[in-house]
XYZ file of C-alpha atoms in Angstrom:
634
model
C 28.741 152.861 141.115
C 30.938 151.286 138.794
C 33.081 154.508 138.396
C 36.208 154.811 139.004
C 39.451 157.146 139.199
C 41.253 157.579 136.094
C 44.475 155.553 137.664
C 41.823 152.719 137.723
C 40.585 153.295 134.514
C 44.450 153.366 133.011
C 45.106 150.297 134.498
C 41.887 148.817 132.948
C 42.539 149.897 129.554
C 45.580 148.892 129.420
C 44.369 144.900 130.724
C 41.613 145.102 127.834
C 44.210 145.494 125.538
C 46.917 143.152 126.451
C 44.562 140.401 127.233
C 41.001 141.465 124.626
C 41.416 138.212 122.769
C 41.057 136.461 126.943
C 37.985 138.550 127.336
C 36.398 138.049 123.924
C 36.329 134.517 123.974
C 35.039 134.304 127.735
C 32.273 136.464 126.698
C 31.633 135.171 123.555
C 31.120 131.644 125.130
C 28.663 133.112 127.814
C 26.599 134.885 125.113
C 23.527 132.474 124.128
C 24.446 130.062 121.497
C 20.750 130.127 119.659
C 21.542 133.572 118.494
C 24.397 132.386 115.805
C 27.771 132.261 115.266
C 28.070 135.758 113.431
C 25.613 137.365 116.210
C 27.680 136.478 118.954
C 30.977 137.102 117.224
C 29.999 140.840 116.892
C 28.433 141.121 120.719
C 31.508 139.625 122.092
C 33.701 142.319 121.144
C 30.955 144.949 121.404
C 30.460 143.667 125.092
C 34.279 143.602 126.112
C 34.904 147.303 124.417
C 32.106 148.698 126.596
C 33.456 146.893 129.884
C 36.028 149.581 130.044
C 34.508 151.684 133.507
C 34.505 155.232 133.000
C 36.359 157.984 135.217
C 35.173 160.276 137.866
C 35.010 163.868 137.056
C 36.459 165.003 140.316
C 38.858 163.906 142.634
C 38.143 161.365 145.121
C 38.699 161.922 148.978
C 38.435 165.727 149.161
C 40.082 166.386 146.129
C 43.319 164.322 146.540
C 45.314 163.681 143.629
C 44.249 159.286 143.392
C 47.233 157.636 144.452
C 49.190 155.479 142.231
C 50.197 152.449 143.610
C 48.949 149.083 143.505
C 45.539 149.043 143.073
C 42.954 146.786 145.825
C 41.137 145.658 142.722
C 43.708 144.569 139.812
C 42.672 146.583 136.331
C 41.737 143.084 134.407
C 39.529 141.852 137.004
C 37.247 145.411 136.589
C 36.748 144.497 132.787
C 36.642 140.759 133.046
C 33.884 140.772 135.802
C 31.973 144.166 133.848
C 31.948 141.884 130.447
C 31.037 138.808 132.434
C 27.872 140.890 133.704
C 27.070 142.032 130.371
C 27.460 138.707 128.926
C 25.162 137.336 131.391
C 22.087 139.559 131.116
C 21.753 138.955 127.733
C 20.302 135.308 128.426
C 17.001 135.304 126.792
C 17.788 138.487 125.242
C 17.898 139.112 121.688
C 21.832 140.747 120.343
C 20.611 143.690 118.537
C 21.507 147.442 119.637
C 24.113 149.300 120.947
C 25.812 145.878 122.740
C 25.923 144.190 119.504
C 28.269 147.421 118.079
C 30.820 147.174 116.091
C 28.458 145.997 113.209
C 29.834 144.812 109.987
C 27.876 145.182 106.698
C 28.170 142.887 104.154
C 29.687 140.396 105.768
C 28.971 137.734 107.695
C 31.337 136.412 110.519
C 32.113 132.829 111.781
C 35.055 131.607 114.028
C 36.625 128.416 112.294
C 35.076 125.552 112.146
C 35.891 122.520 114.709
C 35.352 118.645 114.202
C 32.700 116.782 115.464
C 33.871 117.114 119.243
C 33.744 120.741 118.910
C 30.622 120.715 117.592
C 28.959 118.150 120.238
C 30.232 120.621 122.818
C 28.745 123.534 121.314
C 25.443 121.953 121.113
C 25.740 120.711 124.592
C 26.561 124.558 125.580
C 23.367 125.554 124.039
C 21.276 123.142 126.251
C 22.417 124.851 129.591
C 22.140 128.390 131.003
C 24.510 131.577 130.624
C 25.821 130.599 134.692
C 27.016 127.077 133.344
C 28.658 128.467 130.660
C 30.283 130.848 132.877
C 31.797 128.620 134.877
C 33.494 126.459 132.689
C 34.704 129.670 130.533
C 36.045 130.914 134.202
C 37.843 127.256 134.917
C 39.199 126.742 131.150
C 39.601 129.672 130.157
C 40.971 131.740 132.765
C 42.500 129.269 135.135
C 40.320 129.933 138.083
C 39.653 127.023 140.945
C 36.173 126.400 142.367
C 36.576 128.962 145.105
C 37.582 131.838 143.108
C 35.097 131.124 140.026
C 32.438 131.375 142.768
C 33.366 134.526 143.961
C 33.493 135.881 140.584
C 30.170 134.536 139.444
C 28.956 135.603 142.597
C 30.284 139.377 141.659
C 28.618 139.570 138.288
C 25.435 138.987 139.926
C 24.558 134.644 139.458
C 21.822 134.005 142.450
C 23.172 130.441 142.867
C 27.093 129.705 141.633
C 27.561 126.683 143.697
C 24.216 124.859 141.537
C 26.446 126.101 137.815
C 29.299 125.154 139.497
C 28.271 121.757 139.549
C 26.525 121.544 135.975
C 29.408 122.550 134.759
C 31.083 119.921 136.164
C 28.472 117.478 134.794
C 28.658 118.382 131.206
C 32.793 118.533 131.726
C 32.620 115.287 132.938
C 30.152 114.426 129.909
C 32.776 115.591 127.494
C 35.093 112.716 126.125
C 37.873 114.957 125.005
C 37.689 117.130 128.058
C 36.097 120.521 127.491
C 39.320 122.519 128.517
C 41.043 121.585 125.442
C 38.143 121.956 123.010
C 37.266 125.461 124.407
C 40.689 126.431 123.684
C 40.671 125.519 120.165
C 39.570 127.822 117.029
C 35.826 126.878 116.961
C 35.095 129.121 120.163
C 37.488 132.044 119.371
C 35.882 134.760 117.976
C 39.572 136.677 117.194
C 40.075 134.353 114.553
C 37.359 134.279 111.995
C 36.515 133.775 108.137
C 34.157 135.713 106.435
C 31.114 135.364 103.760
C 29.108 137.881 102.285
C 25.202 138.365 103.463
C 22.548 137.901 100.526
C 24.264 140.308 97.934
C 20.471 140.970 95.767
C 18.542 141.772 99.462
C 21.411 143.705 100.013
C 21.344 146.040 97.282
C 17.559 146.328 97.347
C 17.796 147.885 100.563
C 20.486 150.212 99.469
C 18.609 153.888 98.836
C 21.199 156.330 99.880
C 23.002 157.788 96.622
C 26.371 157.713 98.353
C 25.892 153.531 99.436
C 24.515 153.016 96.225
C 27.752 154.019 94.649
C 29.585 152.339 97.282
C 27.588 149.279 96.511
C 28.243 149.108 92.771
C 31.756 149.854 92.799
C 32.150 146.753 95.134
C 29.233 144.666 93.950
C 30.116 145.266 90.551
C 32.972 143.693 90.287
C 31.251 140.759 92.660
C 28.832 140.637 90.271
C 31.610 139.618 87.257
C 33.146 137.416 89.414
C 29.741 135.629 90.421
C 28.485 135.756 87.046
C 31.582 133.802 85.167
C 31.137 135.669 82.299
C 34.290 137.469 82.667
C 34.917 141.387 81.986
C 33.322 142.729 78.521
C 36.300 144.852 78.309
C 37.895 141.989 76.637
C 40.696 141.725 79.943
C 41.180 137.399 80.387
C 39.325 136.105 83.315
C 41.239 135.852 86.657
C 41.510 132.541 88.353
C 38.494 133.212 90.488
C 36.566 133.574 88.042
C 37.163 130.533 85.717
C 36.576 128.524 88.772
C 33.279 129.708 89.038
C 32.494 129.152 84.919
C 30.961 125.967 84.581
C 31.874 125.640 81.201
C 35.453 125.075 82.666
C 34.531 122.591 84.942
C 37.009 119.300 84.095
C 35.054 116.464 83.189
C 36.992 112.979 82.815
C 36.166 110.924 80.079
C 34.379 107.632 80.488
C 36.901 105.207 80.589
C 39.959 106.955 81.620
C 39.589 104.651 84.667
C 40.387 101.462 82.537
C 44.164 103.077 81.710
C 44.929 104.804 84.691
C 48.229 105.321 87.043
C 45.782 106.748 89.185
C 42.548 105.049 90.876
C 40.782 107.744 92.937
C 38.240 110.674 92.303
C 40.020 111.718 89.637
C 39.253 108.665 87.281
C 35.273 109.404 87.887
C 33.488 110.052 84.932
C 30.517 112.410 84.862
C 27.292 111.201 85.617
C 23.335 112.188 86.347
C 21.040 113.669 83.931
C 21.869 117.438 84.744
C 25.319 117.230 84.102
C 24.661 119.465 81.154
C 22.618 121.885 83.092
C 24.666 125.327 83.019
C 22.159 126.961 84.854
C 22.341 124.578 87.909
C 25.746 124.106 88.076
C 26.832 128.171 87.750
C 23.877 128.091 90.753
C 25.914 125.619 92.615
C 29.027 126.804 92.246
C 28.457 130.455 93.199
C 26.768 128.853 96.476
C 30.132 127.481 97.131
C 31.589 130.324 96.994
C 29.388 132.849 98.759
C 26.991 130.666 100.919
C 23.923 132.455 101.602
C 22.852 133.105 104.997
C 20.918 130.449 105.872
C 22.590 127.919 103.635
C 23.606 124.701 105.752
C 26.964 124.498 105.713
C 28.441 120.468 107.181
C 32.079 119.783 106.926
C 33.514 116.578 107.785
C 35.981 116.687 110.788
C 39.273 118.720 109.478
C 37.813 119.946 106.129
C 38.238 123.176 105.105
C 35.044 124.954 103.323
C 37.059 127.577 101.389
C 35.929 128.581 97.739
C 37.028 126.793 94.732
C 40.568 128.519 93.290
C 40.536 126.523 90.090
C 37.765 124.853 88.394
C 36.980 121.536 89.987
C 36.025 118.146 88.638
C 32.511 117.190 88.351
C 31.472 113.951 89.278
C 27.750 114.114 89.465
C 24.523 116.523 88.391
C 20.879 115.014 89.294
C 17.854 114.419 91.139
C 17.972 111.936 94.262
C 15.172 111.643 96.003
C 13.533 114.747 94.710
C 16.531 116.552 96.015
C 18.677 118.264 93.496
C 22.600 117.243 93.589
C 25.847 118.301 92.221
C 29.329 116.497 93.528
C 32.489 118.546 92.653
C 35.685 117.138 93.242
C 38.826 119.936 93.725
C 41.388 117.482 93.764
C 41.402 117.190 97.911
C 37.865 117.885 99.112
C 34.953 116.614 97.791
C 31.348 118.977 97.659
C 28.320 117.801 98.164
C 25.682 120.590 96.656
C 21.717 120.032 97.705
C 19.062 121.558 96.609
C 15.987 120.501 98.201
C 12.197 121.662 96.484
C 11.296 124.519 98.261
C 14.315 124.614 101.027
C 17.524 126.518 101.582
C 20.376 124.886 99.997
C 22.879 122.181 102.211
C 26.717 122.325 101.349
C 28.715 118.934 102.782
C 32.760 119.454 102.503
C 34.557 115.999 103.084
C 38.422 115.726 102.630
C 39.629 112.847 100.486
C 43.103 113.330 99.231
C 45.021 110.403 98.723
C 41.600 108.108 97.905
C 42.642 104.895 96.570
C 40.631 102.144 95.309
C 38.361 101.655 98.353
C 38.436 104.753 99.862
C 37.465 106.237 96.351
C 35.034 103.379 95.576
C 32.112 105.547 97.013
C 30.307 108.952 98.426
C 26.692 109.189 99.811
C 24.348 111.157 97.106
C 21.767 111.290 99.203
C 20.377 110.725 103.066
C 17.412 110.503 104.376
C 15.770 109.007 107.825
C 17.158 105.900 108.440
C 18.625 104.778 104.807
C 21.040 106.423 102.348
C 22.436 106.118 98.904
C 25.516 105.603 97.619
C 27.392 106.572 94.265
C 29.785 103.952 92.622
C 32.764 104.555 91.105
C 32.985 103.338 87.348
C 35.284 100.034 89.091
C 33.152 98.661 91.387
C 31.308 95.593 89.100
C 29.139 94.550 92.174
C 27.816 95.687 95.168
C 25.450 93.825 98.718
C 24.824 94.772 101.857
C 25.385 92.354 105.011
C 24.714 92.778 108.490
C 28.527 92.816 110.590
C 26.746 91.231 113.348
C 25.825 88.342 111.189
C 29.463 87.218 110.005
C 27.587 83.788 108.789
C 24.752 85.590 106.919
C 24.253 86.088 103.167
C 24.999 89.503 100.927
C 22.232 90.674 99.714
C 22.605 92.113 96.287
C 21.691 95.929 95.367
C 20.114 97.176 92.655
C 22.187 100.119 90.902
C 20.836 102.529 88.333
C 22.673 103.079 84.898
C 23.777 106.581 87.155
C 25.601 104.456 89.655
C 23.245 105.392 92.336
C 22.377 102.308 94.724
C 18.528 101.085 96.665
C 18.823 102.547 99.745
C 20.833 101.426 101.864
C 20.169 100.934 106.190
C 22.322 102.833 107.888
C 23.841 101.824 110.958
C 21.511 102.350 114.238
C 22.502 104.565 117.248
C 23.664 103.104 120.253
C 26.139 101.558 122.008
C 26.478 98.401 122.949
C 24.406 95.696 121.902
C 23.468 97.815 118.694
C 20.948 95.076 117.206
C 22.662 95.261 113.010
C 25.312 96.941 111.477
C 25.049 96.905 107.786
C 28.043 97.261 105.618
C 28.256 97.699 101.886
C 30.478 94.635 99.889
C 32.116 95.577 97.074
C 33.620 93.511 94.261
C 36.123 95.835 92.061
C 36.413 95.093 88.346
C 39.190 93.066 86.613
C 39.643 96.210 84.008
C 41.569 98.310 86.275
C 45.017 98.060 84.619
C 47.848 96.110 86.595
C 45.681 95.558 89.543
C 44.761 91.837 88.480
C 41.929 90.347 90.366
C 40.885 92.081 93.358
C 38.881 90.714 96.730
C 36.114 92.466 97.867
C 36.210 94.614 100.433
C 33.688 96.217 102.993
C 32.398 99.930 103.507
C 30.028 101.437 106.006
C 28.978 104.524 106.905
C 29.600 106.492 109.557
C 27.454 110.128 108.978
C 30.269 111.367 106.463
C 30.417 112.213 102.848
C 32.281 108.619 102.080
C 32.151 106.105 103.424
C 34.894 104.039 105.912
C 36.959 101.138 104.583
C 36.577 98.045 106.894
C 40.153 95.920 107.562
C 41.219 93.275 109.498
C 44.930 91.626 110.308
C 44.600 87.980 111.352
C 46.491 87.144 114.759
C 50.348 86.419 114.785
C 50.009 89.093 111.478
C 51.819 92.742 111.946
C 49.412 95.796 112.283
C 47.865 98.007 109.847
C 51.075 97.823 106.725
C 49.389 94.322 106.346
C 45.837 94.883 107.148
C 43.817 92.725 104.554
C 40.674 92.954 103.214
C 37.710 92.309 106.112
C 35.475 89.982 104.080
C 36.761 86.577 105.288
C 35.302 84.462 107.959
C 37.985 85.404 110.810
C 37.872 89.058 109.833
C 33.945 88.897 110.076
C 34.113 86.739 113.355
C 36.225 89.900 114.704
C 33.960 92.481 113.182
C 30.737 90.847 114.287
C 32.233 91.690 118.133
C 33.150 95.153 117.828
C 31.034 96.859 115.072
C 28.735 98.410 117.575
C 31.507 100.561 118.757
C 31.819 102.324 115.447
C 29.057 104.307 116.588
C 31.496 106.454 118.809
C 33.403 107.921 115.282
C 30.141 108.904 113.756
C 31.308 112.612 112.046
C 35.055 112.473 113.199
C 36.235 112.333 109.031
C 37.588 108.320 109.795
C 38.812 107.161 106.280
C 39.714 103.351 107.786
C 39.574 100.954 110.587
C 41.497 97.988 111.073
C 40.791 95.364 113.554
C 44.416 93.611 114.372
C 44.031 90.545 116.772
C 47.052 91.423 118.631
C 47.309 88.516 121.502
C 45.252 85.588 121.963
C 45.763 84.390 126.004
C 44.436 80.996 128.050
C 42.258 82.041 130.813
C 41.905 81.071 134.208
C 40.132 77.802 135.468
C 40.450 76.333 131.882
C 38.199 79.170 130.915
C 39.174 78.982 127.242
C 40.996 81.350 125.234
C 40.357 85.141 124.855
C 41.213 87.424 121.786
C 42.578 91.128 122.437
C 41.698 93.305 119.465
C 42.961 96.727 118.905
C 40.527 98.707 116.655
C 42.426 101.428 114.596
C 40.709 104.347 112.874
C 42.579 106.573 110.760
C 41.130 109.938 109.834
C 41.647 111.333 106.348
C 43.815 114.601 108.056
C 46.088 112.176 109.706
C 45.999 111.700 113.323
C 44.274 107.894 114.507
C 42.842 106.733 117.907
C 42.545 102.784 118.837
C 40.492 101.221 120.939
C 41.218 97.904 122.740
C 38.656 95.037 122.792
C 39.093 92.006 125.559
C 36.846 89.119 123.661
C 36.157 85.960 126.034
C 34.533 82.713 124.803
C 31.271 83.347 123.725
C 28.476 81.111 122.145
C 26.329 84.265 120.754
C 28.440 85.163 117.508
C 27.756 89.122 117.526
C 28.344 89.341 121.640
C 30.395 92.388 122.089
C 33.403 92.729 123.771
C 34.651 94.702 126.356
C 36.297 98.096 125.920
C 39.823 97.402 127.215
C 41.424 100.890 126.671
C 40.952 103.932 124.110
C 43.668 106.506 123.406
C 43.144 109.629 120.898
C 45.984 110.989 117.946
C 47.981 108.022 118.688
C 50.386 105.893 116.383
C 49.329 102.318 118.594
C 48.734 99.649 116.405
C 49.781 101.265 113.164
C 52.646 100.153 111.142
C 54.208 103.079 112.761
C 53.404 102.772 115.894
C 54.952 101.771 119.423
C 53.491 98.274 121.377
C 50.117 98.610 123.062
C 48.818 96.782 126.267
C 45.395 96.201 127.788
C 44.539 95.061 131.152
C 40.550 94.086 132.496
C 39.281 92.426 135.093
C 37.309 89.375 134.230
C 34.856 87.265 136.672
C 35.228 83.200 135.712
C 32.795 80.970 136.065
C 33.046 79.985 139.826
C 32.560 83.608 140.853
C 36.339 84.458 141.196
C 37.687 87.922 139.890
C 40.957 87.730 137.723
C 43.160 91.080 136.668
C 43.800 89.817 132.847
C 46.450 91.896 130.767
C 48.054 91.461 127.217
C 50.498 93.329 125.054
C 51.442 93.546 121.168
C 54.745 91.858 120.037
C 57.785 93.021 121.488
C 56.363 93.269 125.087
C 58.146 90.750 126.983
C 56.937 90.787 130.085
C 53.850 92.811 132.653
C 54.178 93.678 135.739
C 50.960 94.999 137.833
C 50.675 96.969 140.944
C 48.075 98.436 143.077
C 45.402 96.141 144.553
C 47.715 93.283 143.015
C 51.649 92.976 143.177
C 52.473 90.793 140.564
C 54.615 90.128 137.464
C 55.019 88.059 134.472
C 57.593 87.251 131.458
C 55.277 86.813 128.520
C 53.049 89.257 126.435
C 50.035 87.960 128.916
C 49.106 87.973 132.675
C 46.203 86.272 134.931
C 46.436 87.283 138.046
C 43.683 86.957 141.189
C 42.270 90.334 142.068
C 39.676 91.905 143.575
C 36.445 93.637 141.035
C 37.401 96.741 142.004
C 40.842 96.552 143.136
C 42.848 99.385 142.206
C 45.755 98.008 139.490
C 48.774 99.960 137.589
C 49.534 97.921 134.460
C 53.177 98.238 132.881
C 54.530 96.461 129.851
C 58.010 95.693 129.721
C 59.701 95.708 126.365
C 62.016 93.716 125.013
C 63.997 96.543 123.440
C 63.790 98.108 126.986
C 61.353 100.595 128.033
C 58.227 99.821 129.361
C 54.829 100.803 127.526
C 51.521 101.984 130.209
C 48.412 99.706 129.988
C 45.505 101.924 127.758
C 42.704 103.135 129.858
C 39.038 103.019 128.831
């Protein structure tokens, strides 16, 4: 049935190949997610290579020679809709046989990794059915509206579009980046994709034939030098891979390097842990990094690459936490975070760090575990607590640190939103020994699911933003903190290395109301790119009452020493039941103007204006270097 005339079929070949990387990706996001990255990766393309129809043997119409002109069914719609039915019946289906062709030995393939978004999404795909998926590949991917995708899912044989049709818009409305752009990005392209080798000794055990056993050792042979880091006996120098896997060569700093230093980061950590003289662990380790095993866990923090060392690295730490078996290398921009649990697969955590300074090097997380953690010190931090953020009055409570560095555990911060119940945050005190640093405040880390820790700021109202952020451990900063810690929760995984809280307008309200801070929360991640989130904080007597979210914006240069003026705009109820539209701006916004359910303007950095709860507004900061800056939505 699905035959056609070899005009048709030219015209679909030629579609598969202009557009294959179109098709593979559509497919490869319909294929079931539970079946693994490397599984679907190979399907995909096997799929979309066998949706190319086949030709008649004989002429259609009485033997007519087929016509060429247009044809009523375009060439790329015949393979898209063939691959989207193959795609589709292999829900519930395991990828093994002739659909999974071309197979790849040896290797094992994975598209490149996304952040945290990308990964939320994924999961999220894996909770709903091949249809769903379908759908959104059909909206996003190929630029169909609701009408066509219908017809199309229709085609490749879904009982009941309209019902995916309208998951699909569920979970896209679910995603806070917008599924259109995180479907487009690396993570779910299965063109573009890195490559580690299977379990090399299963491997060759299989391996019978005389002619793949040859194969085998002439390529496993010289694997098995490089994995080995003993080098060639021929008496040939090791290459660079190779000394990176040695860990004789791995660069250990000496103990107090850190005292005389023009540099206060990783780099200044000395070794520590009582296996740091293992060589047997730490080859183990290091030839895991650089060939993980197949069902090695692999977690990278958001923008972190997992690529194999190409030098030898630093080691920072070699020991038991927990009755888990660790090893920290440090490569001079990522830090890795080996784990090798009793009886268990090993984990591999990749977190980016270049450019650590004295806070953001101060600590990493040696070990996790169900609602607590660990941190390791650097050799500069004399003392270290733990206070609650939504207790800015309450004590520190000291921690107990082993002569490892390794803390107690530590609380980590609950899930949830708002109205999160504690926060806890780690206070350091850095030592006096650090040369030309003098005497240095304390400053405040917490974790937020990554490898290190994030560095806690605050810049005092009337102060500029972020170039003079200060250290968040005084009662002000606190106050602030105490109000808008429970939103951290929303950049658990995202690779943050700071967030500053910068009171950026203070404004009377309404009915002798009192007065009202507007906070912009900044969080910088360690590959760059920020995103701020605005906080409206009325009078309060409950010290850790949360705010309300004002406005959010993603990759963003607001608040930032860099970055351009920022305005806010919520509607607030006072006390004798009356709705207000309330709006605020950073210095050098001289006036706001409003439209929508409320026509109104005014010639300071603030605006109170009657207005309906729901009444539609358009809120437009005027600056006064000309321009006008858009109020932040939530």
């Amino acid at each position: 049935m699905d035959e056609r005339t070899r005009a048709d079929v030219e015209r679909a070949e030629a579609a598969l190949v202009e557009h294959y990387p179109r098709l593979v990706r559509l497919t490869y996001l319909v294929l079931p997610p539970s079946t693994g990255r490397h599984r679907r990766v190979l399907t995909a393309h096997g799929l979309v290579q066998r949706a190319l129809p086949r030709a008649r043997l004989r002429r259609p119409d009485g033997g007519l020679p087929a016509q060429r002109g247009p044809a009523a069914e375009p060439g790329y719609d015949v393979v898209r809709l063939r691959a989207l039915r193959l795609a589709l019946a292999y829900e519930g289906r395991p990828l093994w046989g002739p659909a999974a062709l071309p197979q790849v030995w040896g290797l094992r393939l994975f598209p490149r990794v996304g952040g945290a978004e990308e990964l939320a999404l994924d999961q999220a795909l894996s909770a709903v059915p091949a249809p769903v998926r379908a759908a959104l590949g059909l909206w996003h991917l190929e630029g169909l509206d609701e009408d066509a995708a219908r017809s199309v899912l229709a085609r490749a044989g879904v009982e009941e579009p309209d019902a995916a049709q309208r998951a699909a818009a569920q979970l896209d409305r679910e995603t806070e980046t917008g599924a259109a752009a995180l479907l487009n990005s690396a993570e779910f392209d299965p063109c573009t994709v890195q490559t580690r080798p299977t379990d090399l000794l299963r491997r060759r055990q299989r391996v019978r034939a005389a002619l793949a056993l040859v194969a085998v050792l002439a390529v496993g042979g010289a694997a098995a030098g490089l994995l080995s880091g003993d080098g060639d006996r021929t008496g040939r120098p090791p290459t660079t891979a190779e000394q990176a896997l040695d860990p004789g060569r791995l660069l250990r700093t000496p103990n107090e390097a850190w005292t005389d230093t023009s540099r206060v980061d990783f780099t200044a950590w000395p070794v520590r842990g009582r296996q740091a003289g293992d060589r047997e662990l730490l080859g183990r380790a290091l030839r895991v990094w650089a060939a993980p095993p197949a069902d090695a866990r692999i977690m990278t923090s958001a923008g972190t690459s997992t690529r194999p060392p190409d030098h030898p690295p630093q080691l920072l730490y070699a020991g038991q936490i927990d009755a888990v078996t660790v090893v920290v290398f440090y490569d001079g921009e990522r830090l890795v975070r080996y784990a090798e649990p009793e009886g268990a697969t090993p984990t591999l955590h990749f977190a980016r760090v270049d450019d650590a300074d004295l806070t953001s090097g101060a600590a990493l997380v040696i070990g996790r575990g169900n609602g607590w953690m660990r941190y390791l010190l650097a050799p500069w931090v004399s003392d270290v607590g733990v206070r609650d953020l939504l207790a800015p009055a309450g004590p520190v409570h000291g921690l107990h640190v082993t002569p490892d560095a390794v803390t107690d555990r530590i609380p980590v911060p609950p899930e949830g939103g708002t109205g999160c119940g504690h926060w806890p945050a780690a206070q350091f005190r850095p030592s006096t020994r650090i040369a030309g640093t003098g005497v240095n405040p304390p400053f405040l880390l917490t974790d937020l699911n990554d490898l290190v820790p994030v560095h806690l700021t605050s810049v005092p109202p009337g102060g500029a933003p972020a170039a003079r952020a200060g250290e968040a451990t005084g009662t002000p900063a606190l106050q602030g903190w105490a109000r808008t810690a429970c939103s951290l929760g929303t950049l658990r995984g995202a690779g943050v290395r700071s967030v500053d809280n910068w009171a950026f307008a203070g404004q009377r309200l309404p009915e002798d109301s009192g007065s009202a801070t507007w906070v912009c929360s900044r969080a910088d991640t360690w590959r760059g790119p920020g995103s701020v989130t605005l906080h409206f904080l009325p009078p309060t007597t409950r010290p850790a009452e949360p705010g309300r979210i004002a406005g959010r914006a993603r990759d963003t240069a607001a608040c930032s020493s860099f970055g351009a003026p920022v305005v806010g705009n919520v509607h607030w109820r006072a006390q004798s039941g009356k709705w207000y539209l309330l709006a605020a701006g950073s210095h050098g916004v001289g006036g706001i103007d409003a439209t929508g359910g409320v026509r109104v303007s005014g010639h300071t950095n603030t605006l109170a204006a009657p207005a309906g709860r729901n009444a539609p507004d358009e809120v437009v900061g005027r600056l006064r270097s000309g321009g006008t800056v858009r109020a932040l939505r939530p």
